[in-house]
Each structure stands twice: as structure tokens, then as C-alpha cells.
Amino acid sequence: MILLEHAVQPTPATYQHAEAGLLEMTGGIEAWWSGRAATACIHAYYAARLLRPDVAHPQAVVPAMMCPTAAQAALIAGIEPRFADVDADSGLVTLENIQARCTPQTVAVVVIHLLGNVVELDAIRVWCHDQRILLIEDPTQALGGRFADGSFTGSGAELALYSLNRTKIIEAGGGVLVARSARVVDALHASAAQLRLQSSLDRETRTQLALSSRNLHHSLAGLLRMGLAAPQQVAQAFLAVRPAYEPLYLLACDPSLDLNAAWAALPAALVHRLELARLYAEHLRAGSWKLLTGFEQSGVCWRFSLLLRDGSQQVAFSEAVRRDGFHVSNLYWAANQFFRPQDACPGADRFGRRVVNLWVDQTVDADYVRRCCASLLAHAPQ
Ligand SMILES: *Cc1c(COP(=O)(O)O)cnc(C)c1O
């Protein structure tokens, strides 16, 4: 199915190979395409609410280490986000941390396979099922990757959501939800009508608003990093202006895109990413950092990541490597600090202060990686 501004339609031919591939990979029954993963996430939350009519004030538990999307989407869907801490050395959420944040009001739990590192879902799935909580898997950064038992990511929960927008593993555009149970399929059909997709937002406004949103996030994370504002102050400022960004989150599917071609290119893209990730790992073995190597098990790398031993060097180090002409990002910051600092997440805080992400996508090659590694080693904090 595709979500348009005022209608739901069957999936067009230009999406069908991608859809069939995703359904096969995940054991899914039905796919719902929209303009972005955030929209898919809102749709999933509405379905979670419908499945739990007994809960008056619903909550969703989301990982603290992520972009603000899952929490923003929850608020738009009328759900209060709660934040589960992550392991400080992997950035991944654990069953214990999810359990610590669940209440009788919890209707959904979102799990993200961060940067290509996979969260094993068996125990989390059983526990969520027992608690009547809808488990939502986000394999965007591990598309085509595998769990320890060899099954594909996206097959671990009742519902999987993907972003196929710029910078993701497939960049054709759009977001998609894959439903793996009949009750979720029914709930998605019923809740599709509740989505108010934006027809009024023109391209220029959207671009400016997206830029403003990114800048706000970076600015506030900067204050937190320097200790110049307390999380409570930052959350207050962020929550006060947050509603202005809501129109960004409800985006209809663009049926003119060619998802089939992008899907056909997936196997080659995964090989390219894995080869470059291994090259970084080989060159960066000795350094004042820990390497995240979960891609060796999952078979997919979204960004190659270092965890600096000394987080105080994160910005200076990244800037030095950037000045040498290489892509470096550290856009992740513990999301609970923007939405709900009282959900303490020390592991996410520690991870966010130390992580440095490097590129493995189609815009870079082996020669780039070797030169980038030389720059990283030259500027490595002592
Ligand atoms: C980028 C990203 C999203 C948001 O995707 P959009 O299509 O921009 O809404 C959600 N989850 C993960 C893991 C992402 O990396």
C-alpha cells in the first residue's frame, strides 16, 4: 500500500520489486510506503494505540541513543516517549533497560539496530508479547543485515520500519513499514485514516524547516557537551519550540520514485560497505579508541564508528580530520536530554560523547578510506 495525501492506494509497479524483496527478507505480510520513516513511525504508533484501547495515556519506550525521530513521532501520535538507556560501549538497547522504563501504560517499544550493530530480539520479543506491547524494529541502519542465527534484520518483531532517504543504505527516497502479523495489518488499515499528511508545505519551506531543526539539535547538543546548560533547561527550550517542526514529519509517498532499481543495487552496496568497514578496522587497530565491529556479525555497516577513550577530544579531533577533507559526524546525542532528562541514561550519554562516525557509502572508495585513516591516526588524541 502507499500513503498519499488524501488516499491510500495499492503499491505501484515501480515499488513492487523492492516491496517483494522486503517482505521476503522479513517474513512480512504487507508493506506501507510513505515519504519518510518518521511518517511510518507515526503510523505504527497509531496502530499500537488501536491495539490497546484499554490504555488511556499511552507511552512508548524508545532507545536514548538515536536521532530524535522516534520520540518526536510519538508526541505527534499522542504518545508520551520514555527513554531506555543503551550499553555505553555498543550504543545498543538492552532488555533490562527496556523493562526499567516500561509501565502499565506502555503500548509500544522501538528497537534500533544502531550503525549496523544488531540488537538480538528474541528475549525482548517474548517479554513485549507477554506485556501486550507492540514491538517495533527499526533496521534502517542494518538493512540486509543478519541476526546471530542468520535470519534477516526486520524479521525480529511484529512490525519493522525503514528509512530509504538520503544517507541511508538505500537512498531512493521514502519510508516503509512492514507488518508481520494479521492483527497489525488490520490496525494499520484502521489507523491510516488518522494520518494527516502535509499537502500545504512547499519545498522551500520544508528545506528551511529541516535545516532549522538540524541546527537546533546541534546547537543544544553543543551546550550540553560544554556543560553550559543543564539538560532540564535544554529540554524546556526544545519542547517549547518542538511543535513548529511537526509538519516535517508527515510526508506522503512519492509514487514517481523508482525503488526497484535501488533495491536491485542493494547486494553490491552491502559488499562495498563491508569492504570499506574492514579496511578502516585494519588500519585503525592501534589507536586511542575502541572500534565498533558489529558489522562483522551483521554483514552490514552504515557508518564505521570509533569510540574515543577521551570524550573531551571529540569535537577537536573531528574538526581536525574534517579540515583534512574527510567526512566525520558525531550527530548522536542522548535523546532523553532533549525530551525527558529525568529518564536518566548514563550509557547513552557516555556513548554520545565519544562516538565518531566515518563514511562507507558509495561516495567514498578504498583510496579515500586509506587517506582518511592516515588523517585519523595523525590527529589521534593521545
Ligand atoms: C534516518 C533515520 C530515521 C528517520 O528517517 P526519515 O526517513 O528521515 O524519517 C529513522 N530511524 C533511523 C534508524 C534512521 O537512521
Short mmCIF file of C-alpha atoms and ligand atoms in Angstrom, two decimals:
data_model
loop_
_atom_site.label_atom_id
_atom_site.label_comp_id
_atom_site.label_asym_id
_atom_site.label_seq_id
_atom_site.Cartn_x
_atom_site.Cartn_y
_atom_site.Cartn_z
CA MET A 1 0.00 0.00 0.00
CA ILE A 2 1.09 3.60 -0.39
CA LEU A 3 0.02 6.58 1.69
CA LEU A 4 -0.87 9.62 -0.41
CA GLU A 5 -2.12 12.95 0.86
CA HIS A 6 -5.79 12.12 0.65
CA ALA A 7 -5.83 8.46 -0.23
CA VAL A 8 -4.41 5.01 0.30
CA GLN A 9 -3.54 3.16 -2.91
CA PRO A 10 -2.06 -0.17 -3.93
CA THR A 11 1.72 -0.23 -4.35
CA PRO A 12 2.75 0.97 -7.85
CA ALA A 13 4.83 -1.19 -10.19
CA THR A 14 7.96 0.94 -9.62
CA TYR A 15 7.93 -0.14 -5.95
CA GLN A 16 6.95 -3.77 -6.36
CA HIS A 17 10.37 -5.48 -6.60
CA ALA A 18 11.54 -3.61 -3.54
CA GLU A 19 8.35 -4.50 -1.69
CA ALA A 20 8.53 -8.18 -2.63
CA GLY A 21 12.19 -8.26 -1.56
CA LEU A 22 11.48 -6.63 1.79
CA LEU A 23 8.53 -8.92 2.50
CA GLU A 24 10.61 -11.99 1.68
CA MET A 25 13.54 -10.82 3.80
CA THR A 26 11.38 -10.06 6.83
CA GLY A 27 8.59 -12.60 6.52
CA GLY A 28 6.23 -9.65 6.21
CA ILE A 29 2.59 -9.78 5.12
CA GLU A 30 2.07 -6.22 3.96
CA ALA A 31 4.12 -3.07 3.34
CA TRP A 32 3.04 0.56 3.72
CA TRP A 33 5.10 3.17 1.88
CA SER A 34 5.22 6.83 2.87
CA GLY A 35 7.57 9.79 2.39
CA ARG A 36 9.80 9.00 5.33
CA ALA A 37 10.45 6.69 8.25
CA ALA A 38 9.13 9.30 10.68
CA THR A 39 5.73 9.09 8.99
CA ALA A 40 5.89 5.29 9.08
CA CYS A 41 6.72 5.52 12.78
CA ILE A 42 3.69 7.74 13.49
CA HIS A 43 1.51 5.26 11.60
CA ALA A 44 2.95 2.41 13.68
CA TYR A 45 2.22 4.30 16.91
CA TYR A 46 -1.41 4.89 15.92
CA ALA A 47 -1.70 1.16 15.29
CA ALA A 48 -0.14 0.47 18.71
CA ARG A 49 -2.76 2.70 20.34
CA LEU A 50 -5.59 0.98 18.48
CA LEU A 51 -4.34 -2.39 19.70
CA ARG A 52 -4.51 -1.17 23.31
CA PRO A 53 -7.84 0.63 23.73
CA ASP A 54 -7.57 -0.14 27.47
CA VAL A 55 -4.71 2.37 27.90
CA ALA A 56 -5.85 5.98 28.32
CA HIS A 57 -2.45 7.72 28.47
CA PRO A 58 -0.17 5.64 26.26
CA GLN A 59 3.62 5.62 26.46
CA ALA A 60 6.30 4.26 24.11
CA VAL A 61 9.79 3.23 25.13
CA VAL A 62 12.46 4.33 22.63
CA PRO A 63 16.26 3.98 22.80
CA ALA A 64 18.05 7.04 24.17
CA MET A 65 20.80 6.74 21.56
CA MET A 66 19.22 7.82 18.28
CA CYS A 67 18.09 10.85 16.31
CA PRO A 68 15.00 12.49 17.85
CA THR A 69 12.66 10.95 15.23
CA ALA A 70 11.07 8.12 17.24
CA ALA A 71 10.35 10.44 20.19
CA GLN A 72 9.01 13.28 18.02
CA ALA A 73 6.81 10.79 16.17
CA ALA A 74 5.45 9.52 19.48
CA LEU A 75 4.42 13.00 20.60
CA ILE A 76 2.72 13.61 17.23
CA ALA A 77 0.80 10.36 17.66
CA GLY A 78 -0.34 11.38 21.16
CA ILE A 79 2.09 9.04 22.95
CA GLU A 80 4.47 10.00 25.71
CA PRO A 81 8.04 8.91 24.89
CA ARG A 82 10.10 7.21 27.60
CA PHE A 83 13.81 6.52 27.12
CA ALA A 84 15.65 3.23 27.58
CA ASP A 85 19.36 3.52 28.21
CA VAL A 86 21.90 1.82 25.94
CA ASP A 87 25.15 -0.04 26.55
CA ALA A 88 27.87 2.62 26.74
CA ASP A 89 30.23 0.62 24.50
CA SER A 90 27.81 -0.54 21.77
CA GLY A 91 25.08 2.10 21.77
CA LEU A 92 22.54 -0.73 21.78
CA VAL A 93 19.48 -1.01 23.96
CA THR A 94 19.10 -3.99 26.32
CA LEU A 95 16.09 -5.93 27.63
CA GLU A 96 16.86 -4.81 31.18
CA ASN A 97 16.89 -1.14 30.19
CA ILE A 98 13.63 -1.52 28.27
CA GLN A 99 11.99 -3.24 31.25
CA ALA A 100 13.17 -0.46 33.56
CA ARG A 101 11.15 2.11 31.56
CA CYS A 102 8.01 0.13 30.84
CA THR A 103 4.83 0.88 32.79
CA PRO A 104 1.25 -0.42 32.52
CA GLN A 105 0.76 2.47 30.03
CA THR A 106 3.45 1.25 27.62
CA VAL A 107 1.87 0.32 24.27
CA ALA A 108 5.00 0.21 22.07
CA VAL A 109 8.75 -0.41 22.27
CA VAL A 110 11.08 0.73 19.49
CA VAL A 111 14.42 -1.02 18.97
CA ILE A 112 17.07 0.42 16.64
CA HIS A 113 19.98 -1.53 15.14
CA LEU A 114 22.44 1.33 15.51
CA LEU A 115 25.03 1.94 12.76
CA GLY A 116 24.76 -1.66 11.53
CA ASN A 117 25.20 -3.18 15.00
CA VAL A 118 22.34 -5.53 15.74
CA VAL A 119 20.20 -5.88 18.87
CA GLU A 120 19.27 -9.54 19.38
CA LEU A 121 15.48 -9.52 19.72
CA ASP A 122 14.39 -12.98 20.95
CA ALA A 123 14.13 -12.17 24.66
CA ILE A 124 12.77 -8.66 24.00
CA ARG A 125 10.10 -10.06 21.68
CA VAL A 126 8.92 -12.64 24.23
CA TRP A 127 8.78 -10.07 27.00
CA CYS A 128 6.88 -7.49 24.90
CA HIS A 129 4.42 -10.15 23.80
CA ASP A 130 3.76 -11.15 27.42
CA GLN A 131 3.16 -7.49 28.33
CA ARG A 132 0.87 -6.90 25.28
CA ILE A 133 3.33 -4.27 24.00
CA LEU A 134 3.82 -3.80 20.23
CA LEU A 135 7.50 -4.29 19.38
CA ILE A 136 8.68 -2.09 16.50
CA GLU A 137 12.05 -2.89 14.91
CA ASP A 138 13.98 -0.15 13.09
CA PRO A 139 16.56 -1.84 10.83
CA THR A 140 17.22 1.30 8.74
CA GLN A 141 20.92 1.23 9.58
CA ALA A 142 21.15 -2.56 9.25
CA LEU A 143 19.10 -3.15 6.10
CA GLY A 144 20.07 -6.51 4.63
CA GLY A 145 21.96 -7.43 7.82
CA ARG A 146 21.50 -10.54 9.92
CA PHE A 147 20.93 -11.62 13.49
CA ALA A 148 23.28 -14.16 15.12
CA ASP A 149 21.04 -17.06 13.96
CA GLY A 150 21.34 -15.96 10.32
CA SER A 151 17.84 -14.51 9.94
CA PHE A 152 17.50 -11.05 8.43
CA THR A 153 17.00 -7.89 10.42
CA GLY A 154 13.41 -6.74 10.07
CA SER A 155 12.17 -10.24 10.91
CA GLY A 156 12.54 -9.85 14.66
CA ALA A 157 9.33 -8.03 15.60
CA GLU A 158 5.68 -7.68 14.58
CA LEU A 159 6.48 -4.50 12.72
CA ALA A 160 9.61 -3.15 11.02
CA LEU A 161 10.19 0.39 9.83
CA TYR A 162 12.80 1.62 7.39
CA SER A 163 14.04 4.92 6.06
CA LEU A 164 15.22 4.83 2.44
CA ASN A 165 16.05 8.52 2.36
CA ARG A 166 19.33 10.30 1.67
CA THR A 167 22.36 8.90 3.55
CA LYS A 168 20.64 5.57 4.30
CA ILE A 169 21.66 2.19 2.89
CA ILE A 170 19.20 2.56 0.01
CA GLU A 171 18.83 6.25 -0.90
CA ALA A 172 15.93 6.06 -3.34
CA GLY A 173 13.67 8.09 -1.05
CA GLY A 174 10.77 7.29 1.22
CA GLY A 175 9.98 5.27 4.30
CA VAL A 176 8.21 1.96 4.71
CA LEU A 177 6.50 -0.13 7.37
CA VAL A 178 6.46 -3.91 7.11
CA ALA A 179 3.74 -5.70 9.10
CA ARG A 180 4.37 -9.32 10.10
CA SER A 181 1.06 -10.22 11.78
CA ALA A 182 -2.58 -10.11 10.71
CA ARG A 183 -3.64 -8.06 13.72
CA VAL A 184 -1.05 -5.37 12.85
CA VAL A 185 -2.16 -5.34 9.20
CA ASP A 186 -5.73 -4.69 10.39
CA ALA A 187 -4.59 -1.97 12.80
CA LEU A 188 -2.58 -0.22 10.06
CA HIS A 189 -5.59 -0.16 7.74
CA ALA A 190 -7.74 1.27 10.51
CA SER A 191 -5.20 3.89 11.57
CA ALA A 192 -4.14 5.09 8.09
CA ALA A 193 -7.12 7.44 8.09
CA GLN A 194 -5.80 9.17 11.22
CA LEU A 195 -2.61 10.35 9.46
CA ARG A 196 -2.91 13.95 8.31
CA LEU A 197 -0.21 14.09 5.66
CA GLN A 198 1.01 17.58 4.76
CA SER A 199 -0.06 18.95 1.43
CA SER A 200 0.47 22.60 2.32
CA LEU A 201 4.22 22.57 2.94
CA ASP A 202 6.13 23.78 -0.14
CA ARG A 203 9.61 22.52 -0.96
CA GLU A 204 11.44 25.69 0.10
CA THR A 205 9.70 25.84 3.49
CA ARG A 206 10.40 22.17 4.04
CA THR A 207 14.11 22.65 3.26
CA GLN A 208 14.40 25.63 5.60
CA LEU A 209 12.48 23.95 8.38
CA ALA A 210 14.63 20.80 8.12
CA LEU A 211 17.80 22.92 8.28
CA SER A 212 16.46 24.81 11.29
CA SER A 213 15.65 21.52 13.02
CA ARG A 214 19.16 20.17 12.44
CA ASN A 215 20.77 23.40 13.59
CA LEU A 216 18.66 23.47 16.74
CA HIS A 217 19.67 19.93 17.60
CA HIS A 218 23.37 20.67 17.03
CA SER A 219 23.20 23.94 18.97
CA LEU A 220 21.56 22.42 22.01
CA ALA A 221 23.84 19.36 21.95
CA GLY A 222 26.77 21.79 21.86
CA LEU A 223 25.58 23.49 25.06
CA LEU A 224 25.14 20.13 26.76
CA ARG A 225 28.55 18.93 25.63
CA MET A 226 30.23 22.03 27.04
CA GLY A 227 28.19 21.87 30.23
CA LEU A 228 26.90 25.40 29.63
CA ALA A 229 23.26 24.39 30.03
CA ALA A 230 21.63 21.72 32.16
CA PRO A 231 19.55 19.02 30.46
CA GLN A 232 16.42 20.39 32.19
CA GLN A 233 16.98 23.82 30.61
CA VAL A 234 17.69 22.33 27.20
CA ALA A 235 14.63 20.09 27.32
CA GLN A 236 12.47 23.05 28.29
CA ALA A 237 13.75 25.12 25.37
CA PHE A 238 13.48 22.23 22.93
CA LEU A 239 9.96 21.17 23.95
CA ALA A 240 8.76 24.78 23.74
CA VAL A 241 9.64 25.07 20.02
CA ARG A 242 9.30 21.39 19.03
CA PRO A 243 5.71 21.66 17.67
CA ALA A 244 6.92 24.09 14.97
CA TYR A 245 8.72 21.15 13.33
CA GLU A 246 5.76 18.77 13.25
CA PRO A 247 4.84 19.45 9.59
CA LEU A 248 8.18 17.87 8.62
CA TYR A 249 7.13 14.52 9.99
CA LEU A 250 4.04 13.75 7.92
CA LEU A 251 5.15 13.13 4.38
CA ALA A 252 3.20 11.31 1.66
CA CYS A 253 4.73 8.65 -0.57
CA ASP A 254 6.12 9.87 -3.90
CA PRO A 255 4.89 7.25 -6.41
CA SER A 256 7.16 8.61 -9.16
CA LEU A 257 10.32 7.21 -7.49
CA ASP A 258 12.00 4.05 -8.83
CA LEU A 259 12.52 1.83 -5.80
CA ASN A 260 13.06 -1.28 -7.90
CA ALA A 261 16.39 -0.07 -9.30
CA ALA A 262 17.59 0.90 -5.84
CA TRP A 263 16.59 -2.50 -4.47
CA ALA A 264 18.49 -4.28 -7.23
CA ALA A 265 21.63 -2.35 -6.21
CA LEU A 266 21.41 -3.43 -2.54
CA PRO A 267 23.70 -6.52 -2.64
CA ALA A 268 26.54 -4.58 -4.28
CA ALA A 269 26.07 -1.67 -1.86
CA LEU A 270 26.35 -4.05 1.13
CA VAL A 271 29.58 -5.58 -0.21
CA HIS A 272 31.08 -2.13 -0.81
CA ARG A 273 30.19 -1.02 2.73
CA LEU A 274 31.58 -4.17 4.32
CA GLU A 275 34.86 -3.97 2.40
CA LEU A 276 35.42 -0.37 3.41
CA ALA A 277 34.49 -1.06 7.05
CA ARG A 278 37.08 -3.87 7.16
CA LEU A 279 39.66 -1.54 5.69
CA TYR A 280 39.07 1.03 8.45
CA ALA A 281 39.23 -1.71 11.10
CA GLU A 282 42.54 -2.97 9.72
CA HIS A 283 44.18 0.47 9.60
CA LEU A 284 42.79 1.77 12.89
CA ARG A 285 43.53 -1.23 15.10
CA ALA A 286 46.01 0.68 17.25
CA GLY A 287 44.65 4.00 18.47
CA SER A 288 43.20 5.81 21.44
CA TRP A 289 39.76 4.45 20.67
CA LYS A 290 37.62 1.35 20.62
CA LEU A 291 36.27 0.19 17.23
CA LEU A 292 32.64 -0.86 16.80
CA THR A 293 32.87 -4.10 14.83
CA GLY A 294 29.30 -5.42 14.99
CA PHE A 295 29.23 -5.24 11.18
CA GLU A 296 31.32 -8.43 11.10
CA GLN A 297 28.38 -10.34 12.55
CA SER A 298 25.51 -8.48 10.88
CA GLY A 299 27.22 -8.17 7.49
CA VAL A 300 26.17 -4.54 7.14
CA CYS A 301 27.84 -1.30 8.09
CA TRP A 302 26.00 2.03 7.97
CA ARG A 303 28.83 4.18 9.33
CA PHE A 304 32.14 2.92 10.63
CA SER A 305 32.40 4.11 14.21
CA LEU A 306 35.13 4.79 16.76
CA LEU A 307 34.56 5.37 20.44
CA LEU A 308 37.22 7.75 21.73
CA ARG A 309 38.75 6.88 25.08
CA ASP A 310 38.70 10.55 25.99
CA GLY A 311 35.40 12.18 25.05
CA SER A 312 36.71 15.69 25.69
CA GLN A 313 38.62 15.41 22.39
CA GLN A 314 35.55 14.52 20.29
CA VAL A 315 34.97 17.93 18.70
CA ALA A 316 38.61 18.99 18.22
CA PHE A 317 39.53 15.60 16.73
CA SER A 318 36.54 15.56 14.35
CA GLU A 319 37.29 19.12 13.23
CA ALA A 320 40.93 18.31 12.53
CA VAL A 321 40.00 15.35 10.33
CA ARG A 322 37.32 17.43 8.60
CA ARG A 323 39.90 20.10 7.81
CA ASP A 324 41.88 17.39 6.01
CA GLY A 325 38.84 16.92 3.75
CA PHE A 326 37.10 13.86 5.22
CA HIS A 327 33.51 13.28 6.31
CA VAL A 328 33.18 12.87 10.07
CA SER A 329 29.98 13.06 12.06
CA ASN A 330 29.01 12.92 15.68
CA LEU A 331 25.36 13.84 15.39
CA TYR A 332 24.12 11.43 18.04
CA TRP A 333 23.40 12.78 21.47
CA ALA A 334 21.38 11.12 24.22
CA ALA A 335 17.81 11.96 23.16
CA ASN A 336 16.36 11.75 26.68
CA GLN A 337 18.22 15.01 27.42
CA PHE A 338 16.02 16.83 24.87
CA PHE A 339 12.70 15.28 25.84
CA ARG A 340 12.82 13.88 29.35
CA PRO A 341 16.10 14.20 31.27
CA GLN A 342 14.55 12.55 34.33
CA ASP A 343 14.74 9.22 32.39
CA ALA A 344 18.44 9.05 33.28
CA CYS A 345 20.51 7.34 30.57
CA PRO A 346 24.21 7.45 31.55
CA GLY A 347 25.17 4.83 28.95
CA ALA A 348 23.73 6.89 26.09
CA ASP A 349 25.44 10.00 27.44
CA ARG A 350 28.81 8.24 27.54
CA PHE A 351 28.35 6.78 24.05
CA GLY A 352 27.23 10.09 22.51
CA ARG A 353 30.22 11.96 23.91
CA ARG A 354 32.76 9.52 22.47
CA VAL A 355 31.38 8.31 19.12
CA VAL A 356 32.95 9.39 15.82
CA ASN A 357 31.33 8.17 12.59
CA LEU A 358 33.08 7.65 9.25
CA TRP A 359 31.73 7.14 5.74
CA VAL A 360 31.50 3.80 3.92
CA ASP A 361 28.84 4.64 1.30
CA GLN A 362 29.02 4.92 -2.49
CA THR A 363 30.52 8.43 -2.30
CA VAL A 364 33.83 7.03 -0.98
CA ASP A 365 36.26 4.28 -2.03
CA ALA A 366 39.23 2.30 -0.69
CA ASP A 367 41.71 5.03 -1.55
CA TYR A 368 39.59 7.58 0.36
CA VAL A 369 39.46 5.23 3.37
CA ARG A 370 43.26 4.78 3.43
CA ARG A 371 43.81 8.54 3.29
CA CYS A 372 41.12 9.13 5.91
CA CYS A 373 42.79 6.61 8.23
CA ALA A 374 46.12 8.40 7.85
CA SER A 375 44.42 11.64 8.88
CA LEU A 376 42.69 9.96 11.85
CA LEU A 377 45.97 8.48 13.07
CA ALA A 378 47.81 11.76 12.61
CA HIS A 379 45.25 13.65 14.72
CA ALA A 380 44.52 10.84 17.20
CA PRO A 381 44.12 12.11 20.76
CA GLN A 382 46.97 10.88 23.00
C1 LIG B 1 17.31 8.43 9.40
C2 LIG B 1 16.65 7.50 10.33
C3 LIG B 1 15.29 7.63 10.61
C4 LIG B 1 14.45 8.75 10.05
O1 LIG B 1 14.25 8.58 8.70
P1 LIG B 1 13.39 9.63 7.83
O2 LIG B 1 13.12 8.89 6.57
O3 LIG B 1 14.29 10.80 7.65
O4 LIG B 1 12.19 9.96 8.61
C5 LIG B 1 14.72 6.70 11.46
N1 LIG B 1 15.45 5.71 12.02
C6 LIG B 1 16.76 5.56 11.79
C7 LIG B 1 17.50 4.44 12.45
C8 LIG B 1 17.41 6.44 10.93
O5 LIG B 1 18.72 6.28 10.70
#
